Amino acid sequence: LASAVGLAPSSCLERVRRLKTDGRLVGFHAEVDPAALGIMLQAMVFIQLSDQSQAAVKAFLGAVEPQPEVLAITHVAGQHDFIVHVAARDTAHLREIILLHISSMAGVRHVETALIFEHHRAGGLPDYL
């Protein structure tokens, strides 16, 4: 990182530490090739709950978060209540995730699934922010 931004390693480390302490950097990640782990399919699962109360939302999150196939959960406004990004070995595994682990959860009213053909990570915040 230091060579990429043209700083001495000690200066760069101090700046990163300060960004973490200030709460501007909240985490780091490693990007893994899903295919190397046998993940050949990913999907976005759009979920409507039958009840949008705080208790229902907490119950849904408590049930879906521990699922190992769940990569991300986004609580949204509009037609759907949640978008859940899932990873699966194949279509049979995806079907199992949807039928056995998501649509059968208490409080889930409707489920729609969209397969992901390609995924590209954005480069960060736009310059105007």
PDB file of C-alpha atoms in Angstrom:
ATOM      1  CA  LEU A   1       0.000   0.000   0.000  1.00  0.00           C
ATOM      2  CA  ALA A   2       2.799   2.393   0.901  1.00  0.00           C
ATOM      3  CA  SER A   3       4.513   2.046  -2.486  1.00  0.00           C
ATOM      4  CA  ALA A   4       1.188   2.370  -4.315  1.00  0.00           C
ATOM      5  CA  VAL A   5       0.508   5.754  -2.673  1.00  0.00           C
ATOM      6  CA  GLY A   6       4.120   6.934  -2.537  1.00  0.00           C
ATOM      7  CA  LEU A   7       4.612   6.983   1.251  1.00  0.00           C
ATOM      8  CA  ALA A   8       7.100   5.468   3.638  1.00  0.00           C
ATOM      9  CA  PRO A   9       5.736   2.237   5.146  1.00  0.00           C
ATOM     10  CA  SER A  10       5.707   3.715   8.671  1.00  0.00           C
ATOM     11  CA  SER A  11       3.751   6.807   7.537  1.00  0.00           C
ATOM     12  CA  CYS A  12       1.298   4.666   5.610  1.00  0.00           C
ATOM     13  CA  LEU A  13       0.745   2.346   8.582  1.00  0.00           C
ATOM     14  CA  GLU A  14       0.125   5.322  10.873  1.00  0.00           C
ATOM     15  CA  ARG A  15      -2.435   6.792   8.436  1.00  0.00           C
ATOM     16  CA  VAL A  16      -4.251   3.456   8.146  1.00  0.00           C
ATOM     17  CA  ARG A  17      -4.310   3.135  11.953  1.00  0.00           C
ATOM     18  CA  ARG A  18      -5.737   6.649  12.245  1.00  0.00           C
ATOM     19  CA  LEU A  19      -8.433   5.901   9.646  1.00  0.00           C
ATOM     20  CA  LYS A  20      -9.403   2.783  11.618  1.00  0.00           C
ATOM     21  CA  THR A  21      -9.434   4.659  14.930  1.00  0.00           C
ATOM     22  CA  ASP A  22     -11.541   7.468  13.429  1.00  0.00           C
ATOM     23  CA  GLY A  23     -14.050   4.907  12.146  1.00  0.00           C
ATOM     24  CA  ARG A  24     -13.457   5.710   8.470  1.00  0.00           C
ATOM     25  CA  LEU A  25     -12.049   2.236   7.757  1.00  0.00           C
ATOM     26  CA  VAL A  26     -14.367  -0.365   9.209  1.00  0.00           C
ATOM     27  CA  GLY A  27     -12.841  -3.542   7.808  1.00  0.00           C
ATOM     28  CA  PHE A  28     -10.744  -5.301   5.222  1.00  0.00           C
ATOM     29  CA  HIS A  29     -11.559  -8.211   2.943  1.00  0.00           C
ATOM     30  CA  ALA A  30      -9.888 -10.808   0.810  1.00  0.00           C
ATOM     31  CA  GLU A  31     -11.468 -11.608  -2.542  1.00  0.00           C
ATOM     32  CA  VAL A  32     -11.728 -15.347  -3.125  1.00  0.00           C
ATOM     33  CA  ASP A  33     -12.439 -17.041  -6.454  1.00  0.00           C
ATOM     34  CA  PRO A  34     -15.798 -18.787  -5.852  1.00  0.00           C
ATOM     35  CA  ALA A  35     -15.051 -21.471  -8.450  1.00  0.00           C
ATOM     36  CA  ALA A  36     -11.942 -22.472  -6.494  1.00  0.00           C
ATOM     37  CA  LEU A  37     -14.304 -23.377  -3.633  1.00  0.00           C
ATOM     38  CA  GLY A  38     -16.758 -25.263  -5.842  1.00  0.00           C
ATOM     39  CA  ILE A  39     -19.220 -22.353  -6.002  1.00  0.00           C
ATOM     40  CA  MET A  40     -20.430 -22.335  -9.580  1.00  0.00           C
ATOM     41  CA  LEU A  41     -23.626 -20.302  -9.125  1.00  0.00           C
ATOM     42  CA  GLN A  42     -24.660 -17.145  -7.309  1.00  0.00           C
ATOM     43  CA  ALA A  43     -28.061 -15.534  -7.046  1.00  0.00           C
ATOM     44  CA  MET A  44     -29.887 -12.579  -5.574  1.00  0.00           C
ATOM     45  CA  VAL A  45     -32.962 -13.692  -3.650  1.00  0.00           C
ATOM     46  CA  PHE A  46     -35.658 -11.030  -3.258  1.00  0.00           C
ATOM     47  CA  ILE A  47     -37.784 -11.605  -0.166  1.00  0.00           C
ATOM     48  CA  GLN A  48     -41.067 -10.166   1.030  1.00  0.00           C
ATOM     49  CA  LEU A  49     -42.015 -10.725   4.645  1.00  0.00           C
ATOM     50  CA  SER A  50     -45.632 -11.073   5.735  1.00  0.00           C
ATOM     51  CA  ASP A  51     -44.917  -8.716   8.645  1.00  0.00           C
ATOM     52  CA  GLN A  52     -42.435  -5.845   8.650  1.00  0.00           C
ATOM     53  CA  SER A  53     -42.401  -5.328  12.416  1.00  0.00           C
ATOM     54  CA  GLN A  54     -39.075  -4.993  14.208  1.00  0.00           C
ATOM     55  CA  ALA A  55     -39.561  -8.429  15.769  1.00  0.00           C
ATOM     56  CA  ALA A  56     -40.252 -10.039  12.372  1.00  0.00           C
ATOM     57  CA  VAL A  57     -37.206  -8.383  10.807  1.00  0.00           C
ATOM     58  CA  LYS A  58     -34.970  -9.498  13.694  1.00  0.00           C
ATOM     59  CA  ALA A  59     -36.348 -13.040  13.483  1.00  0.00           C
ATOM     60  CA  PHE A  60     -35.713 -13.188   9.737  1.00  0.00           C
ATOM     61  CA  LEU A  61     -32.166 -11.871  10.101  1.00  0.00           C
ATOM     62  CA  GLY A  62     -31.493 -14.292  12.944  1.00  0.00           C
ATOM     63  CA  ALA A  63     -32.589 -17.203  10.766  1.00  0.00           C
ATOM     64  CA  VAL A  64     -30.878 -16.229   7.499  1.00  0.00           C
ATOM     65  CA  GLU A  65     -27.543 -14.800   8.726  1.00  0.00           C
ATOM     66  CA  PRO A  66     -26.131 -18.129   9.990  1.00  0.00           C
ATOM     67  CA  GLN A  67     -26.750 -19.902   6.660  1.00  0.00           C
ATOM     68  CA  PRO A  68     -23.291 -20.687   5.199  1.00  0.00           C
ATOM     69  CA  GLU A  69     -24.445 -19.997   1.635  1.00  0.00           C
ATOM     70  CA  VAL A  70     -25.485 -16.425   2.467  1.00  0.00           C
ATOM     71  CA  LEU A  71     -22.892 -13.892   1.308  1.00  0.00           C
ATOM     72  CA  ALA A  72     -24.776 -10.662   2.067  1.00  0.00           C
ATOM     73  CA  ILE A  73     -28.160  -9.459   3.283  1.00  0.00           C
ATOM     74  CA  THR A  74     -29.552  -6.060   2.335  1.00  0.00           C
ATOM     75  CA  HIS A  75     -32.664  -4.579   3.966  1.00  0.00           C
ATOM     76  CA  VAL A  76     -34.396  -2.447   1.323  1.00  0.00           C
ATOM     77  CA  ALA A  77     -37.474  -0.288   0.803  1.00  0.00           C
ATOM     78  CA  GLY A  78     -39.981  -0.933  -1.954  1.00  0.00           C
ATOM     79  CA  GLN A  79     -41.606  -4.077  -3.297  1.00  0.00           C
ATOM     80  CA  HIS A  80     -39.200  -6.383  -1.451  1.00  0.00           C
ATOM     81  CA  ASP A  81     -38.010  -6.262   2.135  1.00  0.00           C
ATOM     82  CA  PHE A  82     -34.655  -8.004   1.716  1.00  0.00           C
ATOM     83  CA  ILE A  83     -32.199  -8.959  -0.988  1.00  0.00           C
ATOM     84  CA  VAL A  84     -30.072 -11.949  -0.016  1.00  0.00           C
ATOM     85  CA  HIS A  85     -26.943 -12.755  -2.032  1.00  0.00           C
ATOM     86  CA  VAL A  86     -26.364 -16.514  -1.971  1.00  0.00           C
ATOM     87  CA  ALA A  87     -23.700 -18.857  -3.333  1.00  0.00           C
ATOM     88  CA  ALA A  88     -24.403 -22.408  -4.464  1.00  0.00           C
ATOM     89  CA  ARG A  89     -22.526 -25.352  -5.931  1.00  0.00           C
ATOM     90  CA  ASP A  90     -25.110 -25.858  -8.689  1.00  0.00           C
ATOM     91  CA  THR A  91     -28.813 -25.407  -9.485  1.00  0.00           C
ATOM     92  CA  ALA A  92     -29.852 -28.319  -7.246  1.00  0.00           C
ATOM     93  CA  HIS A  93     -28.025 -26.715  -4.327  1.00  0.00           C
ATOM     94  CA  LEU A  94     -29.629 -23.328  -5.099  1.00  0.00           C
ATOM     95  CA  ARG A  95     -33.060 -24.968  -5.157  1.00  0.00           C
ATOM     96  CA  GLU A  96     -32.315 -26.542  -1.761  1.00  0.00           C
ATOM     97  CA  ILE A  97     -31.230 -23.167  -0.331  1.00  0.00           C
ATOM     98  CA  ILE A  98     -34.420 -21.490  -1.563  1.00  0.00           C
ATOM     99  CA  LEU A  99     -36.913 -24.219  -0.674  1.00  0.00           C
ATOM    100  CA  LEU A 100     -35.467 -25.582   2.548  1.00  0.00           C
ATOM    101  CA  HIS A 101     -33.725 -22.597   4.080  1.00  0.00           C
ATOM    102  CA  ILE A 102     -35.406 -19.405   2.863  1.00  0.00           C
ATOM    103  CA  SER A 103     -38.974 -19.814   1.623  1.00  0.00           C
ATOM    104  CA  SER A 104     -39.819 -22.172   4.480  1.00  0.00           C
ATOM    105  CA  MET A 105     -38.796 -19.621   7.144  1.00  0.00           C
ATOM    106  CA  ALA A 106     -41.583 -18.320   9.338  1.00  0.00           C
ATOM    107  CA  GLY A 107     -42.772 -14.933   8.110  1.00  0.00           C
ATOM    108  CA  VAL A 108     -41.512 -15.236   4.531  1.00  0.00           C
ATOM    109  CA  ARG A 109     -44.383 -14.317   2.229  1.00  0.00           C
ATOM    110  CA  HIS A 110     -42.821 -14.294  -1.242  1.00  0.00           C
ATOM    111  CA  VAL A 111     -39.468 -15.184  -2.805  1.00  0.00           C
ATOM    112  CA  GLU A 112     -38.039 -14.325  -6.226  1.00  0.00           C
ATOM    113  CA  THR A 113     -34.622 -15.428  -7.446  1.00  0.00           C
ATOM    114  CA  ALA A 114     -32.349 -13.798 -10.017  1.00  0.00           C
ATOM    115  CA  LEU A 115     -29.249 -15.668 -11.184  1.00  0.00           C
ATOM    116  CA  ILE A 116     -26.014 -13.698 -11.334  1.00  0.00           C
ATOM    117  CA  PHE A 117     -24.183 -14.127 -14.639  1.00  0.00           C
ATOM    118  CA  GLU A 118     -21.214 -11.894 -13.772  1.00  0.00           C
ATOM    119  CA  HIS A 119     -20.099  -9.837 -10.804  1.00  0.00           C
ATOM    120  CA  HIS A 120     -17.792  -6.806 -10.925  1.00  0.00           C
ATOM    121  CA  ARG A 121     -16.638  -5.027  -7.786  1.00  0.00           C
ATOM    122  CA  ALA A 122     -16.838  -1.250  -8.062  1.00  0.00           C
ATOM    123  CA  GLY A 123     -13.667   0.735  -7.534  1.00  0.00           C
ATOM    124  CA  GLY A 124     -14.835   2.545  -4.392  1.00  0.00           C
ATOM    125  CA  LEU A 125     -16.521   5.851  -3.776  1.00  0.00           C
ATOM    126  CA  PRO A 126     -16.925   8.202  -6.742  1.00  0.00           C
ATOM    127  CA  ASP A 127     -14.659  11.276  -6.914  1.00  0.00           C
ATOM    128  CA  TYR A 128     -17.503  13.685  -6.105  1.00  0.00           C
ATOM    129  CA  LEU A 129     -17.997  12.243  -2.590  1.00  0.00           C
TER     130      LEU A 129
END
